[in-house]
Each structure stands twice: as C-alpha cells, then as structure tokens.
Amino acid sequence: MLIPEPVQRLIDAFARLPGVGPKTAARLTFYLLRGGEDLALELANALQELKTNTATCPQCFNITSAGRSLCEVCAHPQRDPTLLCVVEEPLDVLALERTGGFQGLYHVLDGALNPIEGIGPDDLRIRELTARVQAGSVQEVILATNPSIEGDATAMYIQQQLAPFGVRLTRLARGLPAGGDLEYADQNTLLRALAGRQNLGD
Amino acid sequence: MLIPEPVQRLIDAFARLPGVGPKTAARLTFYLLRGGEDLALELANALQELKTNTATCPQCFNITSAGRSLCEVCAHPQRDPTLLCVVEEPLDVLALERTGGFQGLYHVLDGALNPIEGIGPDDLRIRELTARVQAGSVQEVILATNPSIEGDATAMYIQQQLAPFGVRLTRLARGLPAGGDLEYADQNTLLRALAGRQNLGD
C-alpha cells in the first residue's frame, strides 16, 4: 500500500534475479529512482535488445550476435577443430577464453545433470555433442564441467557416451588454486592435490 | 570481442548499479539469457514505467504514485500533523512504517550532509523542512537520520536551524539492537547503551 505500484513492480522483478533478495531489490530500485533517468532507461533498452539481438551458435551452442551463421570461435580459421572443450555455460567459455590458453573449439551443454531438479541428459546438448564427435574430426574432448557433484556426474555420463568413438577424453586438473593457502584449502581439494601430485622434474 | 554487443551492453548497465560488480552483472545477464524471456521484458517494462508513473510528494518528498497531490501518508486523515519524523531516504520511511509504531508525518531529506562528496545543506530538503516547521502546526521533530557520522552531523545542523522555532527536537534512541549479543556489540554501541541506560522501574 505504502509503496507506489510501479516501484513495487520493479522491486518484485529485481527480486526474481538469482542472488537478489527483497532488500537488495528495494535498494536497487530506490537507487534508480534517485539516480539519473538514463541508467533506468539504458537498462530497459539493453534488456529489451538482449534476446532479439542475440542467438545461439548452431555448432557449439554458445551465445552469439544475431545474424551470424556460426559464433566467433567456431568461425575462426585459426582455432583447432580437433580439440573440443565441453562446458556447462556460456560464462565458462568466457572464463576459458580470458586465460588465452585454449585454442580449440567449445561445446556448451546448457547446464549439468541434476536428478533432483529434474535435469536429465535430454535437457542438455549431449546428443549434439555425440553427433559432433561422431562426425570424425575431433581427437580430444576436454570435459570442463564444474568440479562439483553435478559436474562430475555429467562428465562421467558423457565419458560413457563418447567411449565408443575412441577419442581422447580428459578432465581439467584438480588441486590447489593459484594464490591459495594450503592452510585454508578444504579437505577434498587437499586430497585431490595429494592424489594428483606431480614430479618436480617434469 | 567474444561477448556479443547486446550482452556486453546489459552487463555494463547492470555493473553501474550499486553493489553489483562486473562478475555479478555477467551472472545476472546470462541468467536472463538462459531464463524465460518474460523476466527480461518484465524488468524492462518496470524500469521504463518507474519514473513516468511515480512522483515526489510535494509536502514530505517521499516517493508516491504519479497523479496524487499528496502521498498516502500526508493525505491520511488519521496521521498526527504535530509530529514530524525527518529521515534521509524513502527506504527509511518504509522501515519506520513497517514497525507500525509511528503515526505522525515524514520529511525526506534526500540524503545527509557529506562535505567529502560535496553534499551541503542546499542539496537536501532542509529549507523545505524549516518552512514546514515555521508554518506552525508541528510540535515535535524526530531527527531520524542514520546513526552515522553524516547522519549525526545532519541532525546537529537541523537542530541549529530549527532552534528558533521552539519545537521539541528528539533523536532516535541509541543502544543495543533487539536480539543482539552484548559480547559482539561494538565499542560505540556499548558506550551509547551505557550512557543511555534506563531505570528498570520506569
């Protein structure tokens, strides 16, 4: 009653975003109310054009600009088509691209297996992945799903699906994060780091 | 380069919100990309209508629906016009209204004095407050600015401005928060709680 309807409506919309509770939603809304009109309108326009001006790459299923036949990575002539990196989300592609250390192609699954939330193999782009590998040019598939229970389960499932094709299957290394502190590493990370210890001479 | 322009544009717009860094902005954007189109559009519409359908109450400067002459609190016949509560922001009005313990009217300053950020008395609704008090019906002004350096300075400044009018000036009590733990209270809070201790018989 006390909050004007247009204000309450924006608070409700913000609160539907992940990690934004009702208090944060109210704070953002009142910031926009006090702040210049341009930010609210810039946000509104960017939101409206988000879906209309973007598309999904038909090969790797990453986000790309509308009107392209393939995304920039897939269309790049210098990328190595024999190396395929399987990730859960478009944001994972960004993180890997930022390292500058990967020159192959990607395959975005659009999530990970999660029986509790009802996400099965058919909800992910696993059939499309199998088809890409079956097509023949891929020699190594890096299963770069998250180091979580769901990510591990997804990697294991894909491993089984791709086993018949005789490609090399790898998983990102697990261990201590760079700049991390051994003292604060959790048990699982430390166990993985121990199990995966490397010879100093290598 | 790798992020399509419409996606980057929304990330940049989100990142201009307070408390939203580039990583959170990217997370929100990709959530909207994956999620249903309705939330992105609902947000866009709510943002567009935020300013056009809201107005500032000409008496208390709280946010209200466009087209009203006074806000709901100012226009309410049961509210006590002799009691005026001065707050920094519209969100403070909401917090006080939620308590159900205040039946007077409000005055929203639109901030607090902050010399470092260049916010002086003329940037706040202090002249309008003086005029309201001068008009004569107000008997008590509760200075409910934040218990911060800026809030205290603002309250002190307003106290000086309103002194000639002979109204009662009060400030919200300072002490231990309800449900708090004495052991974890900071020094200043504890000092205030000690100084403001109350007789048990009262």
Coordinates of C-alpha atoms in Angstrom, one line a residue:
Chain A
M1 CA 0.0 0.0 0.0
L2 CA 2.7 2.4 1.0
I3 CA 5.0 1.6 -1.9
P4 CA 3.7 3.0 -5.2
E5 CA 2.7 0.2 -7.6
P6 CA 5.4 0.9 -10.3
V7 CA 8.1 0.9 -7.6
Q8 CA 6.8 -2.4 -6.1
R9 CA 6.7 -3.9 -9.5
L10 CA 10.4 -3.2 -10.2
I11 CA 11.3 -4.4 -6.7
D12 CA 9.4 -7.7 -7.5
A13 CA 11.1 -8.1 -10.9
F14 CA 14.6 -7.5 -9.4
A15 CA 13.9 -9.9 -6.6
R16 CA 13.4 -12.7 -9.2
L17 CA 17.0 -12.5 -10.2
P18 CA 19.4 -15.0 -8.6
G19 CA 21.1 -13.8 -5.5
V20 CA 18.9 -10.7 -5.3
G21 CA 16.7 -10.7 -2.2
P22 CA 13.8 -8.3 -1.4
K23 CA 16.1 -5.9 0.4
T24 CA 18.7 -5.7 -2.4
A25 CA 15.8 -5.4 -4.9
A26 CA 14.4 -2.4 -2.9
R27 CA 17.9 -0.8 -2.7
L28 CA 18.5 -1.1 -6.4
T29 CA 15.0 0.3 -7.2
F30 CA 15.4 3.3 -4.9
Y31 CA 18.9 3.9 -6.3
L32 CA 17.4 4.1 -9.8
L33 CA 14.6 6.3 -8.5
R34 CA 17.0 8.8 -7.1
G35 CA 19.7 8.4 -9.8
G36 CA 19.6 9.8 -13.3
E37 CA 16.8 8.6 -15.6
D38 CA 19.4 7.5 -18.1
L39 CA 20.5 4.4 -16.2
A40 CA 17.0 3.1 -15.8
L41 CA 16.3 3.6 -19.5
E42 CA 19.6 2.2 -20.6
L43 CA 18.9 -0.9 -18.5
A44 CA 15.4 -1.1 -20.0
N45 CA 16.7 -0.9 -23.6
A46 CA 19.6 -3.3 -23.0
L47 CA 17.1 -5.8 -21.6
Q48 CA 14.7 -5.4 -24.5
E49 CA 17.5 -6.0 -27.0
L50 CA 19.1 -8.8 -25.1
K51 CA 17.1 -11.6 -26.7
T52 CA 16.2 -10.0 -30.0
N53 CA 19.9 -9.3 -30.9
T54 CA 21.5 -12.5 -29.7
A55 CA 21.4 -16.0 -31.0
T56 CA 22.7 -19.4 -30.1
C57 CA 25.6 -20.8 -32.2
P58 CA 24.2 -23.9 -34.0
Q59 CA 27.5 -25.7 -33.6
C60 CA 28.8 -25.0 -30.1
F61 CA 25.6 -23.5 -28.6
N62 CA 27.4 -20.5 -27.1
I63 CA 25.7 -17.1 -27.2
T64 CA 26.5 -15.1 -30.3
S65 CA 25.2 -12.0 -32.1
A66 CA 22.0 -12.4 -34.1
G67 CA 22.6 -12.8 -37.8
R68 CA 25.8 -14.8 -37.6
S69 CA 25.8 -18.4 -39.0
L70 CA 28.5 -19.5 -36.5
C71 CA 29.9 -17.9 -33.4
E72 CA 33.2 -16.1 -33.5
V73 CA 35.1 -19.0 -32.0
C74 CA 33.6 -21.6 -34.3
A75 CA 34.1 -19.4 -37.4
H76 CA 37.7 -18.5 -36.5
P77 CA 40.1 -20.1 -39.1
Q78 CA 43.0 -20.5 -36.6
R79 CA 41.1 -22.5 -33.9
D80 CA 41.9 -26.2 -33.7
P81 CA 38.8 -28.3 -34.6
T82 CA 40.4 -31.5 -33.3
L83 CA 40.2 -30.2 -29.7
L84 CA 36.8 -29.8 -28.1
C85 CA 36.2 -28.3 -24.7
V86 CA 32.8 -29.2 -23.1
V87 CA 31.5 -26.7 -20.6
E88 CA 28.2 -26.1 -18.7
E89 CA 27.5 -22.5 -19.5
P90 CA 28.5 -19.6 -21.8
L91 CA 30.2 -17.9 -18.9
D92 CA 32.6 -20.9 -18.7
V93 CA 33.6 -20.2 -22.3
L94 CA 34.4 -16.6 -21.3
A95 CA 36.5 -17.7 -18.3
L96 CA 38.5 -20.1 -20.5
E97 CA 38.9 -17.5 -23.3
R98 CA 40.2 -15.0 -20.8
T99 CA 43.1 -17.3 -20.0
G100 CA 44.2 -17.2 -23.6
G101 CA 45.4 -20.8 -23.1
F102 CA 42.9 -22.7 -25.2
Q103 CA 42.9 -22.7 -29.0
G104 CA 40.3 -25.5 -29.7
L105 CA 36.5 -25.2 -30.0
Y106 CA 33.8 -25.3 -27.4
H107 CA 30.6 -27.2 -26.7
V108 CA 28.1 -25.6 -24.3
L109 CA 25.9 -28.1 -22.6
D110 CA 23.5 -25.6 -21.1
G111 CA 23.7 -27.0 -17.6
A112 CA 24.7 -30.2 -15.8
L113 CA 22.9 -33.4 -14.9
N114 CA 20.8 -32.8 -11.8
P115 CA 18.2 -35.5 -11.0
I116 CA 16.9 -33.5 -8.0
E117 CA 16.0 -30.6 -10.3
G118 CA 14.8 -33.0 -13.0
I119 CA 17.6 -32.2 -15.4
G120 CA 18.4 -35.3 -17.4
P121 CA 20.7 -36.0 -20.4
D122 CA 17.9 -34.9 -22.9
D123 CA 17.8 -31.5 -21.3
L124 CA 21.5 -30.9 -22.1
R125 CA 23.2 -30.7 -25.5
I126 CA 24.7 -34.2 -25.1
R127 CA 23.1 -35.7 -28.2
E128 CA 24.6 -32.8 -30.3
L129 CA 28.0 -33.4 -28.7
T130 CA 27.9 -37.1 -29.6
A131 CA 27.0 -36.1 -33.2
R132 CA 29.9 -33.7 -33.3
V133 CA 32.4 -36.3 -32.1
Q134 CA 30.8 -39.0 -34.4
A135 CA 31.4 -36.6 -37.4
G136 CA 35.1 -37.5 -37.0
S137 CA 37.4 -34.5 -36.8
V138 CA 37.6 -34.3 -33.0
Q139 CA 40.6 -36.1 -31.4
E140 CA 40.3 -34.9 -27.8
V141 CA 37.4 -33.9 -25.7
I142 CA 38.2 -31.9 -22.5
L143 CA 35.3 -32.4 -20.1
A144 CA 35.4 -29.0 -18.4
T145 CA 32.2 -29.3 -16.4
N146 CA 32.4 -27.8 -12.9
P147 CA 34.3 -29.6 -10.2
S148 CA 31.0 -30.3 -8.4
I149 CA 28.9 -33.4 -7.8
E150 CA 26.7 -32.4 -10.8
G151 CA 29.6 -31.5 -13.0
D152 CA 31.4 -34.8 -12.2
A153 CA 28.3 -36.8 -12.8
T154 CA 27.8 -35.1 -16.2
A155 CA 31.5 -35.7 -17.1
M156 CA 31.1 -39.3 -16.2
Y157 CA 27.9 -39.7 -18.2
I158 CA 29.5 -38.1 -21.3
Q159 CA 32.6 -40.2 -20.9
Q160 CA 30.3 -43.3 -21.2
Q161 CA 28.5 -41.9 -24.2
L162 CA 31.7 -41.0 -26.1
A163 CA 33.7 -44.1 -25.2
P164 CA 32.7 -46.0 -28.4
F165 CA 34.3 -43.3 -30.6
G166 CA 37.9 -43.8 -29.5
V167 CA 38.6 -40.1 -28.8
R168 CA 40.9 -39.0 -26.0
L169 CA 38.8 -37.9 -23.0
T170 CA 40.4 -35.6 -20.4
R171 CA 39.2 -33.6 -17.4
L172 CA 40.6 -30.3 -16.0
A173 CA 43.2 -30.8 -13.3
R174 CA 42.1 -30.6 -9.7
G175 CA 44.3 -29.2 -7.0
L176 CA 45.2 -26.1 -5.0
P177 CA 44.1 -22.9 -6.6
A178 CA 46.8 -20.4 -7.6
G179 CA 47.5 -17.9 -4.9
G180 CA 45.6 -20.1 -2.5
D181 CA 46.7 -21.0 1.0
L182 CA 47.3 -24.7 1.9
E183 CA 46.1 -24.0 5.5
Y184 CA 42.7 -22.9 4.2
A185 CA 42.2 -25.5 1.5
D186 CA 39.2 -27.7 2.2
Q187 CA 39.7 -31.5 2.7
N188 CA 38.5 -32.5 -0.7
T189 CA 40.8 -30.1 -2.6
L190 CA 43.8 -31.2 -0.5
L191 CA 43.0 -34.8 -1.1
R192 CA 42.8 -34.2 -4.8
A193 CA 46.0 -32.1 -4.8
L194 CA 47.8 -35.0 -3.0
A195 CA 46.4 -37.7 -5.3
G196 CA 47.4 -35.6 -8.4
R197 CA 50.8 -34.6 -7.2
Q198 CA 53.4 -34.1 -9.9
N199 CA 57.1 -34.8 -10.2
L200 CA 59.2 -31.7 -9.9
G201 CA 61.4 -32.7 -12.7
D202 CA 58.6 -32.9 -15.3
Chain B
M1 CA 35.0 -9.2 -28.9
L2 CA 33.9 -12.6 -27.6
I3 CA 30.8 -11.3 -25.9
P4 CA 28.1 -10.2 -28.3
E5 CA 27.5 -6.4 -28.1
P6 CA 23.9 -6.6 -26.7
V7 CA 25.1 -8.9 -23.9
Q8 CA 28.0 -6.7 -23.1
R9 CA 25.8 -3.7 -23.0
L10 CA 23.5 -5.2 -20.4
I11 CA 26.5 -6.4 -18.3
D12 CA 27.8 -2.8 -18.4
A13 CA 24.4 -1.4 -17.4
F14 CA 24.0 -3.8 -14.5
A15 CA 27.5 -3.1 -13.3
R16 CA 26.6 0.6 -12.9
L17 CA 24.1 -0.4 -10.1
P18 CA 25.4 -0.1 -6.5
G19 CA 26.9 -3.3 -5.1
V20 CA 26.9 -5.0 -8.5
G21 CA 30.4 -5.8 -9.8
P22 CA 31.3 -7.0 -13.3
K23 CA 31.1 -10.6 -12.3
T24 CA 27.6 -10.3 -10.7
A25 CA 26.5 -8.2 -13.7
A26 CA 27.6 -11.0 -16.1
R27 CA 25.9 -13.7 -13.9
L28 CA 22.6 -11.7 -14.0
T29 CA 22.8 -11.1 -17.7
F30 CA 23.5 -14.8 -18.5
Y31 CA 20.7 -15.8 -16.2
L32 CA 18.3 -13.6 -18.2
L33 CA 19.7 -15.0 -21.4
R34 CA 19.0 -18.6 -20.4
G35 CA 15.9 -17.9 -18.5
G36 CA 12.5 -17.2 -19.9
E37 CA 12.0 -14.1 -22.0
D38 CA 9.3 -12.8 -19.7
L39 CA 11.6 -11.8 -16.8
A40 CA 13.9 -9.7 -19.1
L41 CA 10.8 -8.0 -20.6
E42 CA 9.1 -7.6 -17.2
L43 CA 12.2 -5.9 -15.9
A44 CA 12.4 -3.7 -19.0
N45 CA 8.8 -2.5 -18.7
A46 CA 9.0 -2.0 -14.9
L47 CA 12.2 0.1 -15.5
Q48 CA 10.5 2.2 -18.2
E49 CA 7.5 2.9 -16.0
L50 CA 9.5 3.6 -12.9
K51 CA 9.9 7.3 -13.5
T52 CA 6.9 8.1 -15.6
N53 CA 4.5 6.6 -13.1
T54 CA 6.0 7.9 -9.9
A55 CA 6.3 11.4 -8.4
T56 CA 7.7 13.1 -5.3
C57 CA 5.2 14.2 -2.7
P58 CA 5.4 18.0 -2.6
Q59 CA 5.0 18.1 1.2
C60 CA 7.2 15.3 2.5
F61 CA 9.3 14.5 -0.6
N62 CA 8.6 10.7 -0.3
I63 CA 8.1 8.7 -3.5
T64 CA 4.4 8.4 -4.5
S65 CA 2.3 7.4 -7.4
A66 CA 2.1 9.9 -10.3
G67 CA -1.1 11.9 -10.3
R68 CA -1.6 12.2 -6.5
S69 CA -1.5 15.7 -5.0
L70 CA 0.0 14.3 -1.7
C71 CA 1.4 10.9 -0.8
E72 CA -0.7 8.4 1.1
V73 CA 0.8 9.3 4.5
C74 CA 0.5 13.0 4.1
A75 CA -3.1 12.7 2.8
H76 CA -4.2 10.3 5.6
P77 CA -6.7 11.9 7.9
Q78 CA -5.6 9.9 10.9
R79 CA -2.0 10.8 10.9
D80 CA -0.8 13.3 13.5
P81 CA 0.4 16.5 11.8
T82 CA 2.0 17.8 15.0
L83 CA 4.7 15.0 14.9
L84 CA 7.3 15.2 12.1
C85 CA 9.9 12.5 11.5
V86 CA 12.9 13.6 9.4
V87 CA 14.6 10.8 7.5
E88 CA 17.4 10.6 4.8
E89 CA 15.7 8.3 2.3
P90 CA 12.3 7.0 1.1
L91 CA 13.5 3.5 2.3
D92 CA 13.8 4.8 5.8
V93 CA 10.1 5.8 5.6
L94 CA 9.3 2.2 4.6
A95 CA 11.3 0.8 7.5
L96 CA 9.5 3.1 10.0
E97 CA 6.1 2.3 8.5
R98 CA 6.8 -1.4 8.8
T99 CA 7.1 -1.0 12.6
G100 CA 3.6 0.4 12.8
G101 CA 4.8 2.5 15.7
F102 CA 4.7 5.9 14.2
Q103 CA 1.6 7.9 13.5
G104 CA 3.0 11.3 12.5
L105 CA 4.1 12.6 9.2
Y106 CA 7.5 12.4 7.5
H107 CA 10.1 14.6 5.9
V108 CA 12.5 13.0 3.4
L109 CA 15.8 14.9 3.2
D110 CA 17.1 13.1 0.1
G111 CA 20.4 12.3 1.7
A112 CA 22.7 13.5 4.5
L113 CA 25.3 16.2 4.8
N114 CA 28.6 14.9 3.3
P115 CA 31.3 17.6 2.7
I116 CA 33.6 15.0 1.2
E117 CA 31.1 14.2 -1.5
G118 CA 30.1 17.9 -1.8
I119 CA 26.6 17.5 -0.3
G120 CA 25.8 20.6 1.5
P121 CA 22.5 21.9 3.2
D122 CA 21.2 23.3 -0.1
D123 CA 21.3 19.8 -1.7
L124 CA 18.9 18.5 1.0
R125 CA 15.3 19.4 1.7
I126 CA 16.3 21.4 4.7
R127 CA 14.9 24.7 3.6
E128 CA 11.5 23.0 3.0
L129 CA 11.7 21.4 6.4
T130 CA 12.3 24.8 8.0
A131 CA 9.3 26.2 6.1
R132 CA 7.1 23.3 7.3
V133 CA 8.1 23.9 11.0
Q134 CA 7.7 27.6 10.6
A135 CA 4.2 27.1 9.3
G136 CA 3.3 26.3 12.9
S137 CA 1.4 23.1 13.4
V138 CA 4.5 20.9 14.1
Q139 CA 5.2 20.4 17.8
E140 CA 7.9 17.7 17.8
V141 CA 10.5 16.9 15.2
I142 CA 12.2 13.5 15.4
L143 CA 15.6 13.6 13.7
A144 CA 15.7 10.1 12.4
T145 CA 18.8 10.4 10.2
N146 CA 21.1 7.4 10.3
P147 CA 23.3 6.8 13.4
S148 CA 26.4 7.6 11.3
I149 CA 28.8 10.5 11.2
E150 CA 26.9 12.0 8.3
G151 CA 23.5 11.4 9.9
D152 CA 24.6 12.8 13.2
A153 CA 26.1 15.9 11.5
T154 CA 22.9 16.4 9.6
A155 CA 20.8 16.1 12.7
M156 CA 23.0 18.6 14.5
Y157 CA 22.7 21.1 11.6
I158 CA 18.9 20.8 11.5
Q159 CA 18.8 21.2 15.3
Q160 CA 20.5 24.6 14.9
Q161 CA 18.2 25.6 12.1
L162 CA 15.1 24.7 14.0
A163 CA 16.1 26.0 17.4
P164 CA 14.4 29.4 16.9
F165 CA 11.0 27.9 16.4
G166 CA 10.7 26.4 19.9
V167 CA 9.6 22.9 18.8
R168 CA 10.7 19.8 20.7
L169 CA 13.6 18.1 18.9
T170 CA 14.3 14.5 19.5
R171 CA 16.6 11.8 18.1
L172 CA 16.0 8.0 17.9
A173 CA 17.4 6.1 20.9
R174 CA 20.9 4.5 20.5
G175 CA 21.8 1.3 22.2
L176 CA 21.9 -2.5 21.8
P177 CA 19.8 -3.8 18.9
A178 CA 17.0 -6.1 19.8
G179 CA 18.1 -9.8 19.6
G180 CA 21.7 -8.6 19.7
D181 CA 24.5 -10.1 21.7
L182 CA 26.3 -7.8 24.2
E183 CA 29.5 -9.8 23.6
Y184 CA 29.5 -8.8 19.9
A185 CA 28.4 -5.2 20.3
D186 CA 31.0 -2.7 19.1
Q187 CA 32.5 -0.3 21.5
N188 CA 30.5 2.8 20.3
T189 CA 27.2 1.0 20.6
L190 CA 28.1 -0.3 24.1
L191 CA 29.2 3.2 25.2
R192 CA 25.9 4.6 23.9
A193 CA 23.9 1.9 25.6
L194 CA 25.7 2.6 28.9
A195 CA 25.2 6.3 28.6
G196 CA 21.5 5.9 27.8
R197 CA 20.8 3.3 30.4
Q198 CA 17.2 3.4 31.8
N199 CA 15.7 2.8 35.2
L200 CA 14.1 -0.6 35.5
G201 CA 11.1 0.9 37.3
D202 CA 10.1 3.3 34.5

